[in-house]
PDB file of C-alpha atoms in Angstrom:
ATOM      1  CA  UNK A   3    -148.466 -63.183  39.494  1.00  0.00           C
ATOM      2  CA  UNK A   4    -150.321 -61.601  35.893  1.00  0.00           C
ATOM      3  CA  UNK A   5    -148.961 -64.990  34.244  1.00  0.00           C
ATOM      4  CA  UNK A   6    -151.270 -67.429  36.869  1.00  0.00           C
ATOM      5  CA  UNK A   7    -154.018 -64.602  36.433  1.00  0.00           C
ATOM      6  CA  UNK A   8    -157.106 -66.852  34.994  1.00  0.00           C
ATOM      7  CA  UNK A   9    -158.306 -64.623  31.906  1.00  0.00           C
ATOM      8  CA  UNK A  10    -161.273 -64.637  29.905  1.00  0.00           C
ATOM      9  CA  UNK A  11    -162.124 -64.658  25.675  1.00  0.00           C
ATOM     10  CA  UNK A  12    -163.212 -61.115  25.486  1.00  0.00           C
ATOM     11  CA  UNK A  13    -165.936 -63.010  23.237  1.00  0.00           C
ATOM     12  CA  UNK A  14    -168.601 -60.970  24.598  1.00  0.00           C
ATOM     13  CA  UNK A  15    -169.554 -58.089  26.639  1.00  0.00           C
ATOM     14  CA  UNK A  16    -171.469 -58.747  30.380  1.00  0.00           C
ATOM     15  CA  UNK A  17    -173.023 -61.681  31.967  1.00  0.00           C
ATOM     16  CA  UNK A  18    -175.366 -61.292  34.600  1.00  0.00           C
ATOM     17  CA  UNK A  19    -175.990 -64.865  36.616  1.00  0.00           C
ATOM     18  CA  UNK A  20    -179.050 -64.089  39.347  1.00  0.00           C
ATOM     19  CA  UNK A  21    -182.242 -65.667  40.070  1.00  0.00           C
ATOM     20  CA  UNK A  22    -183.294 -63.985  42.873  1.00  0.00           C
ATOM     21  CA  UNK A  23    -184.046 -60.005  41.345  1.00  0.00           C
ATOM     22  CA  UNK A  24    -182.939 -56.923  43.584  1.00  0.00           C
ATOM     23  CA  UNK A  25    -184.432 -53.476  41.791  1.00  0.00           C
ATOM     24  CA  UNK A  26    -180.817 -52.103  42.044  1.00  0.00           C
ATOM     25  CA  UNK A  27    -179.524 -55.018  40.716  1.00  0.00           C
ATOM     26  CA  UNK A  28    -182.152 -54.932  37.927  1.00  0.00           C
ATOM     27  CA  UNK A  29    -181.936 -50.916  37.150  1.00  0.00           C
ATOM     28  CA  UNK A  30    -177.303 -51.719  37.069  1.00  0.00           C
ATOM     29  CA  UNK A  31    -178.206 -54.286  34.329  1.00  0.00           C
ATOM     30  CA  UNK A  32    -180.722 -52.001  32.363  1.00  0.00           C
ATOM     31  CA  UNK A  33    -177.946 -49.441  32.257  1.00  0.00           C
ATOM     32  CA  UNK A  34    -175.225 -51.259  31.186  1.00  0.00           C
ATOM     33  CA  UNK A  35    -177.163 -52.806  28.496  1.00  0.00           C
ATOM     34  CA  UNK A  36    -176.970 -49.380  26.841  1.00  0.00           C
ATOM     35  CA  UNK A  37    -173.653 -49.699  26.937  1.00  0.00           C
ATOM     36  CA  UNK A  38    -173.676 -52.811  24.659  1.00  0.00           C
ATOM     37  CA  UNK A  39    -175.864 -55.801  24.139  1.00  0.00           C
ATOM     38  CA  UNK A  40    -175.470 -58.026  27.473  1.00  0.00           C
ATOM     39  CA  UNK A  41    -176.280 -61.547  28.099  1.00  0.00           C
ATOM     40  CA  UNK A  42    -178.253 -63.266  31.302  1.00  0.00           C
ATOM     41  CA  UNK A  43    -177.567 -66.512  32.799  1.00  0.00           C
ATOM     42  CA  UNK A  44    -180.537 -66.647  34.967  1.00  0.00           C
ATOM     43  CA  UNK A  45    -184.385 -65.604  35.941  1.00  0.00           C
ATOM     44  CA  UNK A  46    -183.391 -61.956  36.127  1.00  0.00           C
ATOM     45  CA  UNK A  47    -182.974 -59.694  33.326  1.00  0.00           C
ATOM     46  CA  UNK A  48    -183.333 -56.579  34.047  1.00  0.00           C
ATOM     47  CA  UNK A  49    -186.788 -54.133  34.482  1.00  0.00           C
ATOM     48  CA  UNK A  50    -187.274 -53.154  30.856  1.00  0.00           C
ATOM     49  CA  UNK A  51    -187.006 -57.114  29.786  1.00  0.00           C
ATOM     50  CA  UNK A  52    -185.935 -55.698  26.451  1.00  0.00           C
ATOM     51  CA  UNK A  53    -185.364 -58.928  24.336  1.00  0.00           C
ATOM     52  CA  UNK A  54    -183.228 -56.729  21.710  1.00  0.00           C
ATOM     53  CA  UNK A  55    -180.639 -55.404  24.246  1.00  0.00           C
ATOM     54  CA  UNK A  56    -180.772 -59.156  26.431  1.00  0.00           C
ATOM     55  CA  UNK A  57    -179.495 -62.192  25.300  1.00  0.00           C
ATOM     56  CA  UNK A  58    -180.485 -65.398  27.263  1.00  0.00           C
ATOM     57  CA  UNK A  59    -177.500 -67.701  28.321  1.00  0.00           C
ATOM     58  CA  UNK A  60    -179.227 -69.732  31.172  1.00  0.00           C
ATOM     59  CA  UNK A  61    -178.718 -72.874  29.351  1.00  0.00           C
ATOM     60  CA  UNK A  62    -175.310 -72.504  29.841  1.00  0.00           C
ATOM     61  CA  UNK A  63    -175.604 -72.287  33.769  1.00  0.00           C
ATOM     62  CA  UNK A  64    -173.966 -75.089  35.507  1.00  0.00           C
ATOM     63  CA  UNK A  65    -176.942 -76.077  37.565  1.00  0.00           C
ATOM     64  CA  UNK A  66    -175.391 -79.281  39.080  1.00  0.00           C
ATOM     65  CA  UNK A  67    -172.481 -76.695  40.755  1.00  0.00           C
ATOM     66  CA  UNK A  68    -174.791 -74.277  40.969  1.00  0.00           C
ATOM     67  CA  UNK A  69    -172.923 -70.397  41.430  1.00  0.00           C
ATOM     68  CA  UNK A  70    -169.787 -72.703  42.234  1.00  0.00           C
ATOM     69  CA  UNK A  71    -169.556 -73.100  38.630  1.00  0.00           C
ATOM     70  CA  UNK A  72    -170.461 -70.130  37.591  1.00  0.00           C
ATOM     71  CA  UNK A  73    -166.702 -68.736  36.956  1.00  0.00           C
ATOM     72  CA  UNK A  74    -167.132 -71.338  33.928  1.00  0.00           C
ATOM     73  CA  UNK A  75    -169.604 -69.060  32.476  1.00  0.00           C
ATOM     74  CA  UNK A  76    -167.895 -65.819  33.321  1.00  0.00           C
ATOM     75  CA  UNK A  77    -164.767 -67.038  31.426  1.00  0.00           C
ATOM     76  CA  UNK A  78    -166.416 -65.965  28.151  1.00  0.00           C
ATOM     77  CA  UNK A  79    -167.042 -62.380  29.400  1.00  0.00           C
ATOM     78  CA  UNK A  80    -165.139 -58.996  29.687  1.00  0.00           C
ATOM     79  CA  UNK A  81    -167.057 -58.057  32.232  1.00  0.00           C
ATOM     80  CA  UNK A  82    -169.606 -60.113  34.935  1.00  0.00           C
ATOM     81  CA  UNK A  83    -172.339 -57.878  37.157  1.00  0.00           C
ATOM     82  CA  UNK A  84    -172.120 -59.819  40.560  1.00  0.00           C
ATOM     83  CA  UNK A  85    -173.452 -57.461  42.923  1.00  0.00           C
ATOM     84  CA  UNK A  86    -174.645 -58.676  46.282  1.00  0.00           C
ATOM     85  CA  UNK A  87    -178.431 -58.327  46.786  1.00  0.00           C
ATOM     86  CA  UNK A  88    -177.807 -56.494  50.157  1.00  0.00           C
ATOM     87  CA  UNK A  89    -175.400 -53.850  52.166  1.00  0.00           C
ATOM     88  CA  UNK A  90    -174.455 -55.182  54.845  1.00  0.00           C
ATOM     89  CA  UNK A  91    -171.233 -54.938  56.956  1.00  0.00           C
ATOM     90  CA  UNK A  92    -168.755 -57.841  56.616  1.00  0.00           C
ATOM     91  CA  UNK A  93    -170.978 -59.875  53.574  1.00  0.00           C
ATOM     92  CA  UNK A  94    -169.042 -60.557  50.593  1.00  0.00           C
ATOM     93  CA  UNK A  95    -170.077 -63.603  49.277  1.00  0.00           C
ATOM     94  CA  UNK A  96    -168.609 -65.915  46.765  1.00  0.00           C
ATOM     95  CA  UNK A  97    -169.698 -63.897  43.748  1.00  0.00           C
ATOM     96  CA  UNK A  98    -166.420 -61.503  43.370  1.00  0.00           C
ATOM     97  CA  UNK A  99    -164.421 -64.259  43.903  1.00  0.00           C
ATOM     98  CA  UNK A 100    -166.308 -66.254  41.039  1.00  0.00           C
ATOM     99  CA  UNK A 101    -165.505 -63.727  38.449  1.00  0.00           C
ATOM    100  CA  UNK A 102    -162.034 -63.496  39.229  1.00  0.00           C
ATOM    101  CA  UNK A 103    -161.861 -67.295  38.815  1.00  0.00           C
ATOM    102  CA  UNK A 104    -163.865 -67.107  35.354  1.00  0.00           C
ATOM    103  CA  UNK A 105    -160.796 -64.209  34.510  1.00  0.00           C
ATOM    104  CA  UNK A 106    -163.688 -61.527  33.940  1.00  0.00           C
ATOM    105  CA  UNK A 107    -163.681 -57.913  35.653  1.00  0.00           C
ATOM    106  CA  UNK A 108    -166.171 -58.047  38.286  1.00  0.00           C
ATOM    107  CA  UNK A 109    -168.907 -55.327  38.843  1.00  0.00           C
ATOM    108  CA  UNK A 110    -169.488 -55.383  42.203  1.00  0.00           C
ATOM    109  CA  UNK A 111    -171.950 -53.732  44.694  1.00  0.00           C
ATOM    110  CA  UNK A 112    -171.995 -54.735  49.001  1.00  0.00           C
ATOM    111  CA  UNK A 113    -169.999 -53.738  52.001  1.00  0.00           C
ATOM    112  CA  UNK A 114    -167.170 -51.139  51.616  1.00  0.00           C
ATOM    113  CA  UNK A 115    -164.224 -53.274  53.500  1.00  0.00           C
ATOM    114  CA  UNK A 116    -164.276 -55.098  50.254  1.00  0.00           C
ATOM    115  CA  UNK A 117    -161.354 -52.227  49.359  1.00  0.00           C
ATOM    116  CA  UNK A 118    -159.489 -53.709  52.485  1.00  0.00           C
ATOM    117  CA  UNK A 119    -159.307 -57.521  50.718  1.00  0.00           C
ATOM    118  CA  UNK A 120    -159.294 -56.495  47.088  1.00  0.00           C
ATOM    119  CA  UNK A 121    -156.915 -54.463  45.317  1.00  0.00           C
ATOM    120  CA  UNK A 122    -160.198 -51.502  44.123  1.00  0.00           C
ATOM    121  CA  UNK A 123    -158.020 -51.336  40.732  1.00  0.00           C
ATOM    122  CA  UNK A 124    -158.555 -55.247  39.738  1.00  0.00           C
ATOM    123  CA  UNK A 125    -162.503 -54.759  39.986  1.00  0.00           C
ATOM    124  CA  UNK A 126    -165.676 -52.076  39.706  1.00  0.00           C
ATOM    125  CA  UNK A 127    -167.048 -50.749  42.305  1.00  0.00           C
ATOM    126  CA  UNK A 128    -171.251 -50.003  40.970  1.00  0.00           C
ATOM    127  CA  UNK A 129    -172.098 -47.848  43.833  1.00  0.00           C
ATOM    128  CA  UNK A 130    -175.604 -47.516  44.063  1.00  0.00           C
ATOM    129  CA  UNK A 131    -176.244 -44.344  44.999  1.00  0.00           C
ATOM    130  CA  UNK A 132    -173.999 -42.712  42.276  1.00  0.00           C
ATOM    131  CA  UNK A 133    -174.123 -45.174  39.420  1.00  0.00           C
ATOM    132  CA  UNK A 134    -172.452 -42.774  36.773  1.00  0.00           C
ATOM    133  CA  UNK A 135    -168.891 -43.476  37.991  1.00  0.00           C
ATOM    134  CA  UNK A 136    -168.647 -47.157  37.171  1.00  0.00           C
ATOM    135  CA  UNK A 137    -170.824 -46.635  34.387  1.00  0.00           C
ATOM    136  CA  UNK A 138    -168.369 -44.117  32.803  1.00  0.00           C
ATOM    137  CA  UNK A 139    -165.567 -46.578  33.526  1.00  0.00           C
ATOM    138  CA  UNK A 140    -166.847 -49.608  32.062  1.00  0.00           C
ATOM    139  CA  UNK A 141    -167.704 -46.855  28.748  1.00  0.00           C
ATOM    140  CA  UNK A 142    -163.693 -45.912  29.085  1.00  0.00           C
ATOM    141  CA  UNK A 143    -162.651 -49.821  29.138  1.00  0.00           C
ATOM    142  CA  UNK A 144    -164.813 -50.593  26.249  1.00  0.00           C
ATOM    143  CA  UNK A 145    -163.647 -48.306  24.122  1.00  0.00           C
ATOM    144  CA  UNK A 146    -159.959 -48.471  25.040  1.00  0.00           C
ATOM    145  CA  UNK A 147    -158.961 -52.261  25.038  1.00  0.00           C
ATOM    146  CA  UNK A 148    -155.420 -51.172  26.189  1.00  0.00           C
ATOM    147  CA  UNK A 149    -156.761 -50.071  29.487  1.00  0.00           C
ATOM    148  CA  UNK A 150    -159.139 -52.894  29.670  1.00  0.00           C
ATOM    149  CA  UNK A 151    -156.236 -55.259  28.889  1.00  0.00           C
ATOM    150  CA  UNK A 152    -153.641 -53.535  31.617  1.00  0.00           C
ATOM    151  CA  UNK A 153    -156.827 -53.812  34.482  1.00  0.00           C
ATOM    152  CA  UNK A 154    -157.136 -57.345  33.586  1.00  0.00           C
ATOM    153  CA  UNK A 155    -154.059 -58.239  33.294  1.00  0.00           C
ATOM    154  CA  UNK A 156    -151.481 -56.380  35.344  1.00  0.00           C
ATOM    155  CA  UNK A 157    -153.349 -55.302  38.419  1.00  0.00           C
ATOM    156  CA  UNK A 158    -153.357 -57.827  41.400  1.00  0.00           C
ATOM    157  CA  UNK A 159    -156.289 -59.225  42.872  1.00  0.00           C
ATOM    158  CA  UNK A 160    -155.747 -59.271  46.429  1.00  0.00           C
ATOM    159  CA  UNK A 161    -155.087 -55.694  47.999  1.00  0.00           C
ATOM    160  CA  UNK A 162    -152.128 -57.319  50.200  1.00  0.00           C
ATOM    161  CA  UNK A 163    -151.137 -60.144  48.487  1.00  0.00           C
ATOM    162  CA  UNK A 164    -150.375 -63.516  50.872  1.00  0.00           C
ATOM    163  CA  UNK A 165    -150.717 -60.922  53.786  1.00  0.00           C
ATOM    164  CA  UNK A 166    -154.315 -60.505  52.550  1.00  0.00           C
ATOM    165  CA  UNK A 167    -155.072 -64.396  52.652  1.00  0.00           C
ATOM    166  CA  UNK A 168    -153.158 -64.800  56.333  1.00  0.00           C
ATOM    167  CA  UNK A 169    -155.775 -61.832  57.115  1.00  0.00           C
ATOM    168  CA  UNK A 170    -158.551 -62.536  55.484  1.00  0.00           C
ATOM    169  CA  UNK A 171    -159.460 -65.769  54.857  1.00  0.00           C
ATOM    170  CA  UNK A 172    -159.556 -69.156  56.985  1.00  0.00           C
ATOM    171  CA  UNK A 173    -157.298 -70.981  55.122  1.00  0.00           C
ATOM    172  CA  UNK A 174    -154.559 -68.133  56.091  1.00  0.00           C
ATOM    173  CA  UNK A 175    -152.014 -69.802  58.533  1.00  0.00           C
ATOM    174  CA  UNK A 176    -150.702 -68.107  61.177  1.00  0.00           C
ATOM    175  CA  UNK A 177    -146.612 -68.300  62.551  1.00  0.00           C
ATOM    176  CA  UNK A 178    -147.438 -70.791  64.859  1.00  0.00           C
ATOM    177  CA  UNK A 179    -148.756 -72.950  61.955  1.00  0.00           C
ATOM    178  CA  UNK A 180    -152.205 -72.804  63.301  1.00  0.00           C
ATOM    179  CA  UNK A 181    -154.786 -72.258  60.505  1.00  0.00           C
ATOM    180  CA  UNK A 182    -158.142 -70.611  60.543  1.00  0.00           C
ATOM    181  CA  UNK A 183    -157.446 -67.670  62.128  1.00  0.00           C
ATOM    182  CA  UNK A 184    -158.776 -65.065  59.412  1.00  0.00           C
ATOM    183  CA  UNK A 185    -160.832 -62.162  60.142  1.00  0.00           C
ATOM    184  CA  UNK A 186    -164.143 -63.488  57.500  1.00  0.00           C
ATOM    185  CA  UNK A 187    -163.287 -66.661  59.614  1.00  0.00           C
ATOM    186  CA  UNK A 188    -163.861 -65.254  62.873  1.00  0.00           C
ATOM    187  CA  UNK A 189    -166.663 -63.342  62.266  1.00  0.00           C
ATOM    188  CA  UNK A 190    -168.292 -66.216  60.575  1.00  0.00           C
ATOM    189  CA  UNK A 191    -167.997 -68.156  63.798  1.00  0.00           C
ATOM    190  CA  UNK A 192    -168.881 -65.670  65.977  1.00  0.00           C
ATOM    191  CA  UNK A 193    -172.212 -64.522  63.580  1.00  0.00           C
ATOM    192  CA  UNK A 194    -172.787 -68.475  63.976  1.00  0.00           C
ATOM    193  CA  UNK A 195    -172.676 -68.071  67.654  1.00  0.00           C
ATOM    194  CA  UNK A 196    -170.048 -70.536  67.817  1.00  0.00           C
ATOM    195  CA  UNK A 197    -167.159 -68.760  69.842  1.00  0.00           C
ATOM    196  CA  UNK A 198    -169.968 -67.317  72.467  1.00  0.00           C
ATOM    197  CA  UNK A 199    -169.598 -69.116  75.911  1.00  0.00           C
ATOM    198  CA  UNK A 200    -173.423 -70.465  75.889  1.00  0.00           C
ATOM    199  CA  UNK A 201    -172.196 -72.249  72.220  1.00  0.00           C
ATOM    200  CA  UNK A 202    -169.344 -74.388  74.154  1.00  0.00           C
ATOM    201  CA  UNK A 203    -171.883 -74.502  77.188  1.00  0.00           C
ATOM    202  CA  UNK A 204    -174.555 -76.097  75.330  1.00  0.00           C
ATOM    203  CA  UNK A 205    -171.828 -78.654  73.845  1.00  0.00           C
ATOM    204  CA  UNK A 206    -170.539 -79.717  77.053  1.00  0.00           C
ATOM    205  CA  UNK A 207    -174.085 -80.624  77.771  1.00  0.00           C
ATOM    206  CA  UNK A 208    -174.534 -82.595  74.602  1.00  0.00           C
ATOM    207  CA  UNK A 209    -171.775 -84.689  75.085  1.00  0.00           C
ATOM    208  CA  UNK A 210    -172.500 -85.385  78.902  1.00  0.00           C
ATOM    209  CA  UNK A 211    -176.414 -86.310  78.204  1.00  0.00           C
ATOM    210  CA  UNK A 212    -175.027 -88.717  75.090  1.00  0.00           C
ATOM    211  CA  UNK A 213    -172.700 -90.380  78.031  1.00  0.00           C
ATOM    212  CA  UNK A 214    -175.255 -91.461  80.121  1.00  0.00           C
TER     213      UNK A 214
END
């Protein structure tokens, strides 16, 4: 629903919330500070360090939540960079979702079945390898608030809706009323090791030595 979509101020440009520096993430930031002046929440700020193009907000990081309460920072930005710091298949971490939450347009780098959870029109995609796309994008929303204002506010988040979250995500419940069956779920548990025979093995053998 666009009413229940969380929104942010528009009071300033980019926030970029990352203590632990990736070069791509560093060269993304450097770039879109020549877009317009950007602000950092954390250790990293970029290669050039260029104090005139790089405002420091880490003061305003919620270190008690840590990134959990990071969507309280985003809130005050058009835009938040929250690319992962790695491309791997099925890792999407909680930064996407923290933007959305903080109603900011995420910038977002990682795994391509992101396109299969998210609707790709609600976020941008910073690919790497071809930066100029998003970069050209973020240059169109910028300088036409109307499209910036219909991506923000009239394109869904999830790619599927509720169908996305019974997919998806372990809080999805199933027709039998069973919840927990989401794909990230699964593959969670099996990464864990938890849904490999040996797992349930081994705990059969923890429970019988704690018996005796």
């Amino acid at each position: 629903d666009p009413i229940l979509k969380p929104k942010n101020s528009k009071k300033n440009f980019l926030i970029y919330a990352a203590s632990h520096c990736v070069d791509f993430r560093e060269d993304a930031f450097d770039a879109l500070s020549e877009i317009d002046v950007v602000h950092r929440g954390g250790e990293c700020w970029g290669n050039r360090h260029d104090p005139k193009r790089v405002i420091d907000q880490s003061h305003e990081v919620d270190r008690w939540h840590g990134s959990n309460g990071n969507h309280l920072l985003y809130s005050n930005y058009r835009f938040s960079l929250v690319m992962e710091n790695t491309y791997v298949p099925g890792y999407i971490s909680e930064k996407i979702m923290n933007a959305y939450l903080g109603g900011s347009i995420p910038i977002w780098f990682g795994t391509k079945e992101i396109f299969a959870i998210f609707n790709p029109k609600s976020f941008i995609y910073y690919d790497v390898a071809n930066p100029q796309i998003a970069l050209d994008q973020i240059r169109y929303l910028e300088s036409h608030p109307e499209a910036y204002e219909q991506m923000l506010n009239e394109e869904p988040i999830l790619m599927d809706g509720h169908r996305s979250i019974d997919r998806w995500f372990s809080f999805g419940i199933a027709p039998d009323g069973v919840v927990g069956r989401g794909w990230l779920q699964r593959r969670i548990r099996s990464m864990m090791g938890y849904d490999s025979p040996m797992y349930h093995k081994q705990l059969l053998r923890n429970v019988h030595q704690n018996s005796t």
